[in-house]
Amino acid sequence: MRDYKIVVLGAGGVGKSSVTVQFVQGVYVESYDPTIEDSYRKQIEIDGRACDLEILDTAGVAQFTAMRELYIKSGKGFLLVYSVTDENSLKELLALREQVLRIKDTDNVPMVLLGNKCDLEEDRVLSIEDGVKVSQDWGLVPFYETSAMYKTNVDEAFIDVVRQIMRKEAAISAEKKQQKEQQKKLQENTKSPIEINGDINKEKVSEATTKTPRAKQSAIDPAKPKSQSKCCTIM
Ligand SMILES: Nc1nc2c(ncn2[C@@H]2O[C@H](COP(=O)(O)OP(=O)(O)O)[C@@H](O)[C@H]2O)c(=O)[nH]1
Ligand SMILES: [Mg+2]
């Protein structure tokens, strides 16, 4: 079974623990110790694949710690949570995302943006459009308004980030496979004509040497991306 490490990030009180516990255990916790940082496991099937999710519900994001750097490094996907009742919580996410991208050293990090507590219409200070705007600024990061209380869009958000991880891993392994095939071809092309019955044939050696650049060229022929189509089949 494949392992997926997911990290839930966001300011204190936005509902990280409530969203996580609702997803993992299917219950709504009215009050949860804000200092508790815990990891949960859940096994689910997504697109016919058994997945073992390890979800880290973080706490105390106000200060940067070496610990946080470690779990961001090992995390494969991220849920970035703000509360629609707290304007500052969305601002805090901008810095958090920067931190994730810096530690990961890439812009291509599986993540979703969550505007939680969408059931609290009367206390709402951030609109759906505010969330959409941030998602656009982040290069169309998938955005969900959620309610941990009513389990609105909670499963959807987690499944979305797992699918992103799957797609990324499929693309990476397709690329590796292609590289391996190219290397194999290259080795075959340079080896075979040289040795005949254990003797080195001088004529063949020079032929093989002159052939090498052509062999290289055909091995990286972009017209034959054999395994590339694989990365699209997982959607
Ligand atoms: N109405 C409502 N309250 C929520 C929701 N999610 C969390 N809360 C409440 O917000 C408070 C903080 O939630 P918590 O999960 O502890 O936040 P965390 O500090 O980000 O882990 C708790 O009292 C929760 O019951 C939600 O979707 N709707
Ligand atoms: Mg918490």
mmCIF file of C-alpha atoms in Angstrom, residues 5-86:
data_model
loop_
_atom_site.group_PDB
_atom_site.id
_atom_site.type_symbol
_atom_site.label_atom_id
_atom_site.label_comp_id
_atom_site.label_asym_id
_atom_site.label_seq_id
_atom_site.Cartn_x
_atom_site.Cartn_y
_atom_site.Cartn_z
ATOM 1 C CA LYS A 5 2.245 12.069 4.172
ATOM 2 C CA ILE A 6 -0.053 15.066 4.485
ATOM 3 C CA VAL A 7 0.572 18.126 6.646
ATOM 4 C CA VAL A 8 -2.217 20.439 7.850
ATOM 5 C CA LEU A 9 -1.002 24.005 8.276
ATOM 6 C CA GLY A 10 -2.659 27.250 9.349
ATOM 7 C CA ALA A 11 -3.030 29.811 12.120
ATOM 8 C CA GLY A 12 -4.247 28.789 15.585
ATOM 9 C CA GLY A 13 -8.014 28.353 15.934
ATOM 10 C CA VAL A 14 -8.888 28.071 12.237
ATOM 11 C CA GLY A 15 -10.047 24.467 12.652
ATOM 12 C CA LYS A 16 -7.061 22.335 11.641
ATOM 13 C CA SER A 17 -7.728 19.757 14.349
ATOM 14 C CA SER A 18 -11.494 19.784 13.737
ATOM 15 C CA VAL A 19 -11.051 19.264 9.986
ATOM 16 C CA THR A 20 -8.486 16.490 10.536
ATOM 17 C CA VAL A 21 -10.497 14.635 13.187
ATOM 18 C CA GLN A 22 -13.673 14.991 11.114
ATOM 19 C CA PHE A 23 -11.902 13.426 8.120
ATOM 20 C CA VAL A 24 -10.158 10.649 10.072
ATOM 21 C CA GLN A 25 -12.794 9.751 12.652
ATOM 22 C CA GLY A 26 -15.994 11.243 11.248
ATOM 23 C CA VAL A 27 -16.757 13.236 14.385
ATOM 24 C CA TYR A 28 -16.832 16.933 15.174
ATOM 25 C CA VAL A 29 -14.811 17.936 18.215
ATOM 26 C CA GLU A 30 -16.248 21.065 19.830
ATOM 27 C CA SER A 31 -13.087 22.044 21.682
ATOM 28 C CA TYR A 32 -9.666 20.638 21.000
ATOM 29 C CA ASP A 33 -6.459 21.450 22.846
ATOM 30 C CA PRO A 34 -4.839 24.086 20.585
ATOM 31 C CA THR A 35 -1.328 23.075 21.602
ATOM 32 C CA ILE A 36 -1.699 19.442 20.584
ATOM 33 C CA GLU A 37 0.243 18.409 17.529
ATOM 34 C CA ASP A 38 -0.666 14.912 16.524
ATOM 35 C CA SER A 39 -0.420 12.547 13.638
ATOM 36 C CA TYR A 40 -3.261 10.331 12.414
ATOM 37 C CA ARG A 41 -3.471 7.397 10.042
ATOM 38 C CA LYS A 42 -6.314 6.590 7.737
ATOM 39 C CA GLN A 43 -6.608 3.985 5.019
ATOM 40 C CA ILE A 44 -8.856 4.775 2.095
ATOM 41 C CA GLU A 45 -9.276 3.756 -1.491
ATOM 42 C CA ILE A 46 -8.887 6.503 -4.059
ATOM 43 C CA ASP A 47 -9.432 5.776 -7.767
ATOM 44 C CA GLY A 48 -9.156 2.051 -7.083
ATOM 45 C CA ARG A 49 -5.918 2.339 -5.162
ATOM 46 C CA ALA A 50 -5.465 1.548 -1.492
ATOM 47 C CA CYS A 51 -3.814 4.512 0.212
ATOM 48 C CA ASP A 52 -2.329 4.753 3.657
ATOM 49 C CA LEU A 53 -2.566 8.373 4.727
ATOM 50 C CA GLU A 54 -0.442 9.802 7.494
ATOM 51 C CA ILE A 55 -1.853 13.188 8.467
ATOM 52 C CA LEU A 56 0.024 15.592 10.691
ATOM 53 C CA ASP A 57 -2.209 18.114 12.470
ATOM 54 C CA THR A 58 0.214 20.883 13.379
ATOM 55 C CA ALA A 59 0.065 23.457 16.173
ATOM 56 C CA GLY A 60 1.962 26.601 17.108
ATOM 57 C CA VAL A 61 2.768 27.925 13.669
ATOM 58 C CA ALA A 62 3.520 31.440 14.934
ATOM 59 C CA GLN A 63 7.219 30.788 15.292
ATOM 60 C CA PHE A 64 9.538 28.957 12.992
ATOM 61 C CA THR A 65 11.018 25.804 14.419
ATOM 62 C CA ALA A 66 13.509 23.231 13.204
ATOM 63 C CA MET A 67 10.776 20.692 13.830
ATOM 64 C CA ARG A 68 8.500 22.416 11.327
ATOM 65 C CA GLU A 69 11.237 22.444 8.725
ATOM 66 C CA LEU A 70 11.558 18.686 9.209
ATOM 67 C CA TYR A 71 7.898 17.869 8.754
ATOM 68 C CA ILE A 72 7.537 20.168 5.787
ATOM 69 C CA LYS A 73 10.507 18.361 4.257
ATOM 70 C CA SER A 74 8.948 14.956 4.759
ATOM 71 C CA GLY A 75 5.380 16.033 3.873
ATOM 72 C CA LYS A 76 4.192 15.144 0.373
ATOM 73 C CA GLY A 77 0.993 17.200 0.344
ATOM 74 C CA PHE A 78 -0.277 20.200 2.287
ATOM 75 C CA LEU A 79 -3.652 21.477 3.461
ATOM 76 C CA LEU A 80 -3.402 25.211 4.023
ATOM 77 C CA VAL A 81 -6.283 26.245 6.258
ATOM 78 C CA TYR A 82 -7.682 29.673 7.129
ATOM 79 C CA SER A 83 -10.993 30.643 8.695
ATOM 80 C CA VAL A 84 -13.555 32.720 6.772
ATOM 81 C CA THR A 85 -14.216 34.490 10.106
ATOM 82 C CA ASP A 86 -10.609 35.644 10.546
#
